[in-house]
Short mmCIF file of C-alpha atoms and ligand atoms in Angstrom, two decimals:
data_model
loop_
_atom_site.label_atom_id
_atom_site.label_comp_id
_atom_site.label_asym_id
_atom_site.label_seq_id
_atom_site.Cartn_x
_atom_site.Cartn_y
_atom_site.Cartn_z
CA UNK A 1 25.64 8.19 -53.32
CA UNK A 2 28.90 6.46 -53.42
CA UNK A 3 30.09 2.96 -52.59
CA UNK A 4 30.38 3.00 -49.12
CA UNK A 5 27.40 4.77 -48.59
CA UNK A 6 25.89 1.97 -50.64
CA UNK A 7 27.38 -0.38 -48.63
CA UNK A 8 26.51 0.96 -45.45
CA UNK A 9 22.79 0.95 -46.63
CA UNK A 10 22.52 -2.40 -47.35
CA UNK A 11 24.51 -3.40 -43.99
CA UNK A 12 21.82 -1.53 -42.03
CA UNK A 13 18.99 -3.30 -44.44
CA UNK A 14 20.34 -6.45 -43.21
CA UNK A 15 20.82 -5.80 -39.33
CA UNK A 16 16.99 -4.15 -38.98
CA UNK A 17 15.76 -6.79 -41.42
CA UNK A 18 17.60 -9.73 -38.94
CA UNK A 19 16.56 -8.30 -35.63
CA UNK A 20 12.84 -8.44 -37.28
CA UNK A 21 13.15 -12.41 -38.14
CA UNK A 22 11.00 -13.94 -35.72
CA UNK A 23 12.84 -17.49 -34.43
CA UNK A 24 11.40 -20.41 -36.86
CA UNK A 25 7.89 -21.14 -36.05
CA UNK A 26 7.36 -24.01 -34.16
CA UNK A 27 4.62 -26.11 -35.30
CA UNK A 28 3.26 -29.18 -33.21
CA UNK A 29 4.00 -32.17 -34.50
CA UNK A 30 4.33 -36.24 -33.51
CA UNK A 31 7.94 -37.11 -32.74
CA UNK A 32 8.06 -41.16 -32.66
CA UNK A 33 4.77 -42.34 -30.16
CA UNK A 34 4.30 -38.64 -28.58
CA UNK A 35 3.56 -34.99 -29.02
CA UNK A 36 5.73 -31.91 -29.50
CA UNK A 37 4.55 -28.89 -28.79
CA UNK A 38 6.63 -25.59 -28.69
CA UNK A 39 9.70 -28.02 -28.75
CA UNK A 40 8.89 -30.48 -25.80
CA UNK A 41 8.15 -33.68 -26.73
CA UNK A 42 6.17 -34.59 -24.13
CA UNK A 43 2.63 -35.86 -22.54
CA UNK A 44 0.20 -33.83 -22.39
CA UNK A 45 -3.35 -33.20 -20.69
CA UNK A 46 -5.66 -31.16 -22.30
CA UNK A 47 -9.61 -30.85 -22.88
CA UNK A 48 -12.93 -29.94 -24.83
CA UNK A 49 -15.00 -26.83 -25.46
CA UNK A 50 -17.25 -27.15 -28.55
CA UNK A 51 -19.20 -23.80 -27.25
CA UNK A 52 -15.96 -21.50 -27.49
CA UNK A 53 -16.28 -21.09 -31.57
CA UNK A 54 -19.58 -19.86 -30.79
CA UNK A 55 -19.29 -16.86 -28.26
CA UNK A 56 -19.56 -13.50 -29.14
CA UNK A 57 -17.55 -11.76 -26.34
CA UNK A 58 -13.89 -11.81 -27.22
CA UNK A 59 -13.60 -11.51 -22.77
CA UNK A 60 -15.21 -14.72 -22.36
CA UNK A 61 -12.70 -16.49 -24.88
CA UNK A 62 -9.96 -14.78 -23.52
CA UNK A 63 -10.46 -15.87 -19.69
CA UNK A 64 -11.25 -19.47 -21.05
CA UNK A 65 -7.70 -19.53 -22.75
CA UNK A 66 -6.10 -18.02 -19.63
CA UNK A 67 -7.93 -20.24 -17.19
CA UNK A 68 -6.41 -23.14 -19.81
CA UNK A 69 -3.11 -21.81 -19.27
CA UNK A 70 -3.00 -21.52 -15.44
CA UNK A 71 -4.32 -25.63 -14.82
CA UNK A 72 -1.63 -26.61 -17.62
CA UNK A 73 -4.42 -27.37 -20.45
CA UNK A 74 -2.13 -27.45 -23.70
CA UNK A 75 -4.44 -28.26 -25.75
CA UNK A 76 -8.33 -27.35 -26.61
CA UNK A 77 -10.76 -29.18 -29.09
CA UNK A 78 -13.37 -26.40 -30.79
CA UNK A 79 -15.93 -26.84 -33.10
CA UNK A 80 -14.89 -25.79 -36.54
CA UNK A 81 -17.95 -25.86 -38.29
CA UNK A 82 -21.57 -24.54 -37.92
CA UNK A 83 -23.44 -25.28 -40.76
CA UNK A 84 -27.17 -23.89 -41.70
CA UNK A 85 -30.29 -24.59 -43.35
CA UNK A 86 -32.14 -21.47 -42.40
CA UNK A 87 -31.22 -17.71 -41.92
CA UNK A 88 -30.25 -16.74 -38.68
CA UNK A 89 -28.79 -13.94 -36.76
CA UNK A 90 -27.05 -16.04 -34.40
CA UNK A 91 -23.23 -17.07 -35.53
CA UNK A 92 -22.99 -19.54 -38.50
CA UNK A 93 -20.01 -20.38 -40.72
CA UNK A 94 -21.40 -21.72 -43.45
CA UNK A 95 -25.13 -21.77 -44.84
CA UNK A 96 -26.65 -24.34 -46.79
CA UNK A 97 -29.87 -22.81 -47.92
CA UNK A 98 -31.65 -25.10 -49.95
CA UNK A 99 -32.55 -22.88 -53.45
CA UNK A 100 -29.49 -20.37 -52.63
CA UNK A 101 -25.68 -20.75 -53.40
CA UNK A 102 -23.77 -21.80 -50.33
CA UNK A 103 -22.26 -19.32 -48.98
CA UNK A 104 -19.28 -19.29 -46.09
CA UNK A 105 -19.31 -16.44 -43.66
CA UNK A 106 -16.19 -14.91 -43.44
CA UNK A 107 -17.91 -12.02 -41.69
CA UNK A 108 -18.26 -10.52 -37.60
CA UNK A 109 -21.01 -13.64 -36.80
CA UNK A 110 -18.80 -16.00 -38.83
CA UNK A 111 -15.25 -17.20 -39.14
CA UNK A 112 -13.97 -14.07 -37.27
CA UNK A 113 -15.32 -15.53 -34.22
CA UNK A 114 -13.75 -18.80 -35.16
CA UNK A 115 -10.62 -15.90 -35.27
CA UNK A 116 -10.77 -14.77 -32.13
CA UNK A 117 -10.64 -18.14 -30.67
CA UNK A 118 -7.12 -18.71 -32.40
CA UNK A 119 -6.11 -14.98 -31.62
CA UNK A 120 -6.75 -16.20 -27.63
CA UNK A 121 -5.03 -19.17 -28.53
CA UNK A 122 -1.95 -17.76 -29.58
CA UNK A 123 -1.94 -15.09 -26.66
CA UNK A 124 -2.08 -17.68 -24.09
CA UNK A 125 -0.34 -20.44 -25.63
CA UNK A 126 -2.81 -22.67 -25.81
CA UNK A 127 -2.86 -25.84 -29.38
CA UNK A 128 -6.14 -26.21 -30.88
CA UNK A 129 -7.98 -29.48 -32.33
CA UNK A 130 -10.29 -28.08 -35.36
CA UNK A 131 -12.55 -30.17 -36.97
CA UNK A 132 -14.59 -29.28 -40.10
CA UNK A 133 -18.00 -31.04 -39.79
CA UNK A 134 -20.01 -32.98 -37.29
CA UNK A 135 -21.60 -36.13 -38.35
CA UNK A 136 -24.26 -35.43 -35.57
CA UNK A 137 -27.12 -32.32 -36.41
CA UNK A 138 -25.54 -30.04 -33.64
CA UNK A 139 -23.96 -26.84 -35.89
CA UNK A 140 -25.28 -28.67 -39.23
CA UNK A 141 -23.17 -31.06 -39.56
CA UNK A 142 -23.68 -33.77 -42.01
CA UNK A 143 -27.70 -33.61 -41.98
CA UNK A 144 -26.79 -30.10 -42.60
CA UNK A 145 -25.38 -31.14 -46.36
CA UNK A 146 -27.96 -34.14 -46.66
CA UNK A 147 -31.21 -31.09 -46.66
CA UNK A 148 -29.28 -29.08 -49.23
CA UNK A 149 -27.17 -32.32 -51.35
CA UNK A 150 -30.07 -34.96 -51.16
CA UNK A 151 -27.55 -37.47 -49.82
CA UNK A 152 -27.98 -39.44 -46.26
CA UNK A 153 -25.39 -40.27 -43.61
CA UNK A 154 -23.63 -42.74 -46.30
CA UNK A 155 -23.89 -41.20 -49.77
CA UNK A 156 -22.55 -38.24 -48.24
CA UNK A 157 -19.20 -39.71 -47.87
CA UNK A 158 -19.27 -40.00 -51.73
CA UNK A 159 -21.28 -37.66 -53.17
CA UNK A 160 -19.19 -35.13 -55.67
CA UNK A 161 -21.02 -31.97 -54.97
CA UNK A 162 -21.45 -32.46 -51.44
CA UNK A 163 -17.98 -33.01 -51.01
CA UNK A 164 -16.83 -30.53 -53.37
CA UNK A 165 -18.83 -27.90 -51.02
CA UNK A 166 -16.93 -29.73 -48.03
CA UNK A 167 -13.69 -29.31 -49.22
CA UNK A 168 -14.25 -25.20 -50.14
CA UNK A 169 -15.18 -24.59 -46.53
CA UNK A 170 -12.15 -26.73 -45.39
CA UNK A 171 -9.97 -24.23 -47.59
CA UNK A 172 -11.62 -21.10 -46.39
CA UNK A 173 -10.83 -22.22 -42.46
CA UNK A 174 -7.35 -23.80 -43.62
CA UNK A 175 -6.34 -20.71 -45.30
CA UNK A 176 -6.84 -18.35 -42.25
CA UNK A 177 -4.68 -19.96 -39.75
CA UNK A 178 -2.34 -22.43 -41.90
CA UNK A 179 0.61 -20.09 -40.68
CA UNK A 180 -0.46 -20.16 -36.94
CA UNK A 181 1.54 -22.00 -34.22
CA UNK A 182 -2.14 -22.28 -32.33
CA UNK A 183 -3.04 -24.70 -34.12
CA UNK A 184 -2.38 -28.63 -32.92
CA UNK A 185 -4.24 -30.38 -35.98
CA UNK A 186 -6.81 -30.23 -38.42
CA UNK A 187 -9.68 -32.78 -37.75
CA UNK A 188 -11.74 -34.38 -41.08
CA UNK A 189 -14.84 -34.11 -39.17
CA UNK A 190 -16.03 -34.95 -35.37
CA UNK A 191 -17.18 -39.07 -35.02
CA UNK A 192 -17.47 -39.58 -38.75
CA UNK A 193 -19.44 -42.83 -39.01
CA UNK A 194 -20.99 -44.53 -41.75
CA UNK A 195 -22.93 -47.27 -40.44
CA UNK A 196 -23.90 -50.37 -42.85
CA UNK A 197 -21.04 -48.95 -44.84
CA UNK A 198 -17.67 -51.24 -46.01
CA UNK A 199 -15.06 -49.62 -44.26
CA UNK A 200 -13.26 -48.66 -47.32
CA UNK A 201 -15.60 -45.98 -47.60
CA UNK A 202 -14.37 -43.97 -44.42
CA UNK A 203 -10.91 -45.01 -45.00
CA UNK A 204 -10.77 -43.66 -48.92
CA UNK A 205 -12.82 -40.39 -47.96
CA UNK A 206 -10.40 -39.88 -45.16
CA UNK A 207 -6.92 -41.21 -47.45
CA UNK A 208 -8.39 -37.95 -50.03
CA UNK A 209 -9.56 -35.67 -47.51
CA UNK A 210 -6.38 -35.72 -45.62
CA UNK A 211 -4.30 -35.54 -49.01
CA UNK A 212 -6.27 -32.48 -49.64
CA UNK A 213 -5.77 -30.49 -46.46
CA UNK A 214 -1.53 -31.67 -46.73
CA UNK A 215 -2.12 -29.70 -50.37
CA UNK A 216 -3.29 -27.05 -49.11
CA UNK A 217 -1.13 -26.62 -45.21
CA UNK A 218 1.97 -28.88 -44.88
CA UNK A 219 2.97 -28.00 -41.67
CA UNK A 220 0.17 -29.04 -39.77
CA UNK A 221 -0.71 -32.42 -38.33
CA UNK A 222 -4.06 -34.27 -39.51
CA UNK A 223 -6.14 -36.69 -38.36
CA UNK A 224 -9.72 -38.18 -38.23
CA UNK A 225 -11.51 -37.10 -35.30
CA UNK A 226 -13.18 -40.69 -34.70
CA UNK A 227 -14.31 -42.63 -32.35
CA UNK A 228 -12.18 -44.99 -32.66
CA UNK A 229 -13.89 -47.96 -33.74
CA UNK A 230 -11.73 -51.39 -33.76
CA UNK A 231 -11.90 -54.03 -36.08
CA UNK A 232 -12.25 -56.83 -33.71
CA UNK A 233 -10.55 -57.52 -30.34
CA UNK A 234 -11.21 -56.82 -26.64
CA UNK A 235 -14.63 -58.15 -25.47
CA UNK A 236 -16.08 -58.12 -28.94
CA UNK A 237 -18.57 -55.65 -27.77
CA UNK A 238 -20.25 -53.33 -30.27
CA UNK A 239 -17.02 -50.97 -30.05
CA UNK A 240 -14.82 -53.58 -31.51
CA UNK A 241 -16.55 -53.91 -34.11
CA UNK A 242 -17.08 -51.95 -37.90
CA UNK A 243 -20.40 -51.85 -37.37
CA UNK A 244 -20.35 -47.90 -37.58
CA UNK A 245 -18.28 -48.42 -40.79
CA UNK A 246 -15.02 -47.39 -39.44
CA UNK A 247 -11.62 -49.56 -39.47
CA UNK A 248 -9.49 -46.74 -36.90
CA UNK A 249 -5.97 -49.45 -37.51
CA UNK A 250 -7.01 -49.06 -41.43
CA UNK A 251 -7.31 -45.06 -41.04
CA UNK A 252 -4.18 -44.28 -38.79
CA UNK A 253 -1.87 -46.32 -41.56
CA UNK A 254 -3.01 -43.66 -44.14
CA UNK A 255 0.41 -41.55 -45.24
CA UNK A 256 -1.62 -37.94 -44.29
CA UNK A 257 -2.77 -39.10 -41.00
CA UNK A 258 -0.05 -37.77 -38.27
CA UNK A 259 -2.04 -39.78 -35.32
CA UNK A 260 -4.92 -41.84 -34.16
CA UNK A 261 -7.87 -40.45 -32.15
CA UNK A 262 -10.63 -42.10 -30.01
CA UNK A 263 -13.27 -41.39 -27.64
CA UNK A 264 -14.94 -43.45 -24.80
CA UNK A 265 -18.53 -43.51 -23.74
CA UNK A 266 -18.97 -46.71 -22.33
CA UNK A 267 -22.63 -45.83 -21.07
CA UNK A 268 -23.98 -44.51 -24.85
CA UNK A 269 -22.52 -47.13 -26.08
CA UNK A 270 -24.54 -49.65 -24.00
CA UNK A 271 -21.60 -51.64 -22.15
CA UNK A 272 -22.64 -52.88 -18.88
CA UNK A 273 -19.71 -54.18 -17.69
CA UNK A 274 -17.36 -52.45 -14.92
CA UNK A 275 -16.88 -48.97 -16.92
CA UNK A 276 -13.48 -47.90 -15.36
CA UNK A 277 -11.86 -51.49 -16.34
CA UNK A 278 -13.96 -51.53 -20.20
CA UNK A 279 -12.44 -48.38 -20.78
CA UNK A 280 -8.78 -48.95 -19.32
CA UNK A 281 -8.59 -51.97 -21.90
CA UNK A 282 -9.95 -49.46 -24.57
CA UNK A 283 -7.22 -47.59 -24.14
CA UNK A 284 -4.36 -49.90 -23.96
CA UNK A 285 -5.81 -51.33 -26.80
CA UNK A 286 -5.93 -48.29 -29.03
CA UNK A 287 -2.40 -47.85 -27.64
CA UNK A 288 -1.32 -51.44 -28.89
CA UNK A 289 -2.32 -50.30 -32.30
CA UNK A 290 -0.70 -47.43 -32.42
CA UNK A 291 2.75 -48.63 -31.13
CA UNK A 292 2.48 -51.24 -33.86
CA UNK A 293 1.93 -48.64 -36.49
CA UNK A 294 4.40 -46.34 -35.31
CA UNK A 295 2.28 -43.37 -34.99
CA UNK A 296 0.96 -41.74 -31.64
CA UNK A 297 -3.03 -42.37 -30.05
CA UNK A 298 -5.04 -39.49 -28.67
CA UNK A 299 -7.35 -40.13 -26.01
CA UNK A 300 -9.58 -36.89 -27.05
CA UNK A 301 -13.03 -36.71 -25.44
CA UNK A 302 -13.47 -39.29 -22.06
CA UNK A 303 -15.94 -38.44 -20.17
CA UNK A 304 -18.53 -40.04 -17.14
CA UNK A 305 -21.36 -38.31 -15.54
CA UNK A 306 -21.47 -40.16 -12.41
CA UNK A 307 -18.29 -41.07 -9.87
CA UNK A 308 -16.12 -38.56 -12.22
CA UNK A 309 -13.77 -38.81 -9.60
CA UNK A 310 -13.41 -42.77 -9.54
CA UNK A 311 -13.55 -43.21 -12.80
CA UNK A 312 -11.45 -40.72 -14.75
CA UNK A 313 -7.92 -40.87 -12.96
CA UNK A 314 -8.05 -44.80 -13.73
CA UNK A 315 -8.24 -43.73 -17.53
CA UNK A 316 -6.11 -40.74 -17.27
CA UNK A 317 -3.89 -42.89 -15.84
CA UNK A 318 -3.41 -45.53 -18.17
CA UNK A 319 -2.88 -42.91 -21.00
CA UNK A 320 -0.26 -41.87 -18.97
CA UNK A 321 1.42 -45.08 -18.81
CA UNK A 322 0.56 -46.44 -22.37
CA UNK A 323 4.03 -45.59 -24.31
CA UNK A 324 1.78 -44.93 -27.36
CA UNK A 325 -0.64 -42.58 -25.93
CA UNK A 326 0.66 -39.14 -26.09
CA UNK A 327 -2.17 -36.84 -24.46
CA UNK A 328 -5.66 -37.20 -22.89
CA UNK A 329 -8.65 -35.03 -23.51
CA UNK A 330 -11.70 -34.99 -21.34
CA UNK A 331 -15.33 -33.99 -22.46
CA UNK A 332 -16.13 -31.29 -21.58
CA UNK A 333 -14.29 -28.01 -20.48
CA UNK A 334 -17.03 -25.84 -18.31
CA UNK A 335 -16.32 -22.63 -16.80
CA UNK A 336 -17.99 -19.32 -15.50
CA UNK A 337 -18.40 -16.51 -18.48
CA UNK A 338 -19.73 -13.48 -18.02
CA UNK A 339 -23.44 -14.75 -18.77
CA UNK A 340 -23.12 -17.16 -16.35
CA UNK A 341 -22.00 -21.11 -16.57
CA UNK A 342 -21.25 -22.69 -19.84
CA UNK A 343 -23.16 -25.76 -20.61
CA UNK A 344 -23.63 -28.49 -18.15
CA UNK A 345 -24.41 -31.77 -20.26
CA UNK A 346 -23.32 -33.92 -17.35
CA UNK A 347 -20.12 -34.51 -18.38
CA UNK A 348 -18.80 -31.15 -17.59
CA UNK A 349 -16.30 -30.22 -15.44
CA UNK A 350 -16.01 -26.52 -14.08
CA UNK A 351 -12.68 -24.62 -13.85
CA UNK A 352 -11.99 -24.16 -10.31
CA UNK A 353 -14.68 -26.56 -9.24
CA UNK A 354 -14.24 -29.72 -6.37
CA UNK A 355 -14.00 -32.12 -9.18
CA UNK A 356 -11.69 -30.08 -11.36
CA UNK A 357 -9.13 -29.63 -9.05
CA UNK A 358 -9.31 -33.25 -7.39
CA UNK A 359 -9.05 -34.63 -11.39
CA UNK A 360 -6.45 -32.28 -12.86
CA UNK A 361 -4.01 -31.34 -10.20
CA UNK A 362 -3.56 -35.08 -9.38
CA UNK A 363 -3.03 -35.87 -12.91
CA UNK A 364 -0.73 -33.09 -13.47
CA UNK A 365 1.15 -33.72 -11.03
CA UNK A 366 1.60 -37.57 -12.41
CA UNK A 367 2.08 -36.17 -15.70
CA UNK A 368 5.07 -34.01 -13.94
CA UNK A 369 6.73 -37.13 -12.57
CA UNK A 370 6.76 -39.02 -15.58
CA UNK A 371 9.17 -36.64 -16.78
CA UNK A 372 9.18 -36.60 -20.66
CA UNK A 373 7.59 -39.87 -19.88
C1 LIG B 1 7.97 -30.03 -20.93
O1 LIG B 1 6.90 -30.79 -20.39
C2 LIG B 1 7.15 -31.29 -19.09
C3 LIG B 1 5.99 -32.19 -18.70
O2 LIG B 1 4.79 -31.51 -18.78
C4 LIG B 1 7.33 -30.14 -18.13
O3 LIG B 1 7.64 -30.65 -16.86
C5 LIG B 1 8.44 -29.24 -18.62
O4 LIG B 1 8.49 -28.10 -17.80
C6 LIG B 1 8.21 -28.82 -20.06
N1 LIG B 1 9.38 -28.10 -20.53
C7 LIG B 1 9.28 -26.97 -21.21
C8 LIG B 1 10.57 -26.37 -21.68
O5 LIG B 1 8.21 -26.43 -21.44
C1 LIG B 2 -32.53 -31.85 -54.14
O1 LIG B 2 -33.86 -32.19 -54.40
C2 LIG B 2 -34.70 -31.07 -54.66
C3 LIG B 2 -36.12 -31.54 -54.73
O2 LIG B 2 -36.23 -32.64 -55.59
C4 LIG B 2 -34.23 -30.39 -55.95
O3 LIG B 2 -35.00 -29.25 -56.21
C5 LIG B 2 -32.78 -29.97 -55.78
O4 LIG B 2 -32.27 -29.44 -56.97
C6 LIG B 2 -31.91 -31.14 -55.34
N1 LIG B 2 -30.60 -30.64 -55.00
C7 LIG B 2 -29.47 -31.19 -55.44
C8 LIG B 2 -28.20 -30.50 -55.02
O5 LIG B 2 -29.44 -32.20 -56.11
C1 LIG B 3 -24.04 -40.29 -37.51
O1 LIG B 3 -23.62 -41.44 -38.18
C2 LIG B 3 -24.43 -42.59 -38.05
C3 LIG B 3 -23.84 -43.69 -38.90
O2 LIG B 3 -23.82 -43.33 -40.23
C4 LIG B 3 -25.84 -42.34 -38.50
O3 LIG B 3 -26.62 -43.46 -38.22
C5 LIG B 3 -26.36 -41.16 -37.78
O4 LIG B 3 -27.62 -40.88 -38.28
C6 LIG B 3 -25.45 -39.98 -37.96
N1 LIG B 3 -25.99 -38.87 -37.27
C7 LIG B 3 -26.73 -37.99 -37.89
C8 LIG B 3 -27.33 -36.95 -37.01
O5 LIG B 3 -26.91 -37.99 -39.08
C1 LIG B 4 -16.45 -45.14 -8.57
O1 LIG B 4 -15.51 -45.78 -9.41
C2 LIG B 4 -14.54 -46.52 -8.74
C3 LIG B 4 -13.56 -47.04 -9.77
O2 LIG B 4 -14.22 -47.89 -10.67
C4 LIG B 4 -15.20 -47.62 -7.95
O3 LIG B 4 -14.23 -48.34 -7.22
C5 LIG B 4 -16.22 -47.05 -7.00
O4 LIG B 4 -16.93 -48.08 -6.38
C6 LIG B 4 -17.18 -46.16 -7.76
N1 LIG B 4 -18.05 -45.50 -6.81
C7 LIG B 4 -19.35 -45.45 -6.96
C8 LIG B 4 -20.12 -44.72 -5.94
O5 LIG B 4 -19.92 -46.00 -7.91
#
């Protein structure tokens, strides 16, 4: 082989090796008080489907993601965690057996249906929320630990083993899809609370918890997955308060938390005043906070299961408008699978449906006028 020849060799190694570099992955991230995603910083509507982790027909998952895609969705919350305390032979990710080792199921009725949800993702350009436990007992969850750890809602929060075991199955789900565009942000766990607590025991869990996951994924966003409890304010109603042991201004200043997060249930949590304006101030007011700390709110599960219609635009709306809010996020996404309608909890609102279109085309189409808003 002579020099040319060599040369020649290594000029073709470079072309075929070029035309094979992808163009740089684009990662969502927060740019100032909003969202980008796939390099438009922009508002965005998106939505709720705890159920998707869990089916077993890679169809269903598929049409969801493509339904998503067609109403201008960008962005889908799934549960990242289903923890157990018994065998089962329906889908689990992790078992907590009391008297076995934990164990995480990487296997076909584990995480690779938790894979097939990203896969969809991906194909239809869909951003996914993920968080990693529930503090409520649906899919194990916290109680989930407490049977196996002896700890309770609170000593969970700082209990070494327990949270050693919580931070193995946040590397196991991490590590699959830390490279993925599909994924919007990783979620510490869905409406942590810690009631009776000091709030400095949410807010240190979360300031580790969050340093952890940036150890182990840098390119991803982070945040809490709360409610959004205030530290006083508004009405003074139960909601502005730290009764459920979380400070959400004391959380979102954390260096590893990209954004804030909150929900709204005004009827669970018992406020009998005019729902549509409670939860218009709730909003603006989460927005206040998060224009003062310079990092963008989420309004990521709303929901009402009467006068859906009346109520939701006027929220909708106002995260339109706050300059702080960057996307809104009803509860929940329903739709028709091929075993028939996904779970009605009141709340839901079918693709295609009356309500659906009347809510979502209206809002997209404000969300269009705002521009880049
Ligand atoms: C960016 O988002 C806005 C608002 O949703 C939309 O109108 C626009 O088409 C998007 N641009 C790109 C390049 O996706
Ligand atoms: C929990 O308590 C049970 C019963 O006392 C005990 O057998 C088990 O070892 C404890 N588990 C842990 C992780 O401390
Ligand atoms: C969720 O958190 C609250 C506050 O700590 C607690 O009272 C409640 O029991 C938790 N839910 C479950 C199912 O443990
Ligand atoms: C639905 O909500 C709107 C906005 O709050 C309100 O004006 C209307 O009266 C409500 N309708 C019913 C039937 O409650």
């Amino acid at each position: 082989m002579n020099f040319f020849t060599l040369i020649f060799l290594a000029l073709t190694a470079v072309v075929a090796n070029s035309a094979k570099i992808p163009i740089r992955a684009q990662y969502p991230s927060t740019s100032g008080l909003k969202f980008t995603i796939d390099g438009n910083a922009t508002y965005f509507a998106g939505t709720n489907s705890y159920w998707i982790s869990f089916l077993t027909n890679d169809a269903d998952v598929d049409l969801v993601m493509s339904h998503l895609n067609t109403a201008n969705l960008k962005v889908l919350r799934v549960w990242g965690f289903n923890d157990i305390n018994k065998a089962t032979s329906e889908v689990w990710y992790q078992s907590l057996i009391p008297g076995q080792q934990p164990k995480i199921n990487t296997g076909a009725n584990g995480l690779q249906r938790l894979d097939a949800v990203v896969r969809a993702a991906e194909k239809h350009g869909i951003k996914l929320i993920i968080p990693f436990v529930n503090n409520w007992s649906d899919y194990g969850g916290i109680p989930a630990y407490n049977t196996y750890f002896n700890t309770t809602s609170t000593t969970w929060f700082t209990n070494t083993a327990a949270q050693a075991q919580y931070r193995k199955y946040i590397k196991a789900v991490v590590s699959r899809y830390k490279t993925s565009e599909a994924i919007f942000a990783w979620e510490l766990g869905n409406e942590p609370r810690c009631q009776g607590c000091v709030t400095s025991v949410i807010t240190n869990w979360a300031k580790g918890v969050s340093a952890y996951i940036k150890s182990l994924d840098s390119r991803h966003m982070v945040t809490l997955g709360d409610e959004g409890w205030l530290n006083g304010g508004g009405d003074g109603t139960y909601p502005y308060t730290t009764w459920e042991g979380v400070d959400f201004e004391a959380v979102l200043k954390l260096p590893n938390i990209d954004f804030g997060t909150f929900h709204l249930y005004p009827i669970s949590w018992g406020i009998t005043t005019d729902h549509a304006a409670w939860g218009k101030a709730w909003f603006a007011n989460h927005g206040d906070i998060c224009a003062k700390v310079g990092k963008p709110c989420l309004a990521e599960e709303f929901g009402a299961t009467t006068n859906k219609t009346g109520i939701l635009p006027i929220w909708q709306r106002q995260a339109l408008d706050h300059p702080a809010i960057g996307g809104d996020m009803y509860w929940q996404y329903g739709d028709k699978l091929s075993y028939g309608n996904t779970h009605d909890d009141g709340y839901t609102i079918y693709y295609g449906s009356d309500v659906f279109k009347t809510l979502m085309l209206g809002h997209a189409a404000d969300i269009q006028s705002a521009g880049s808003n």
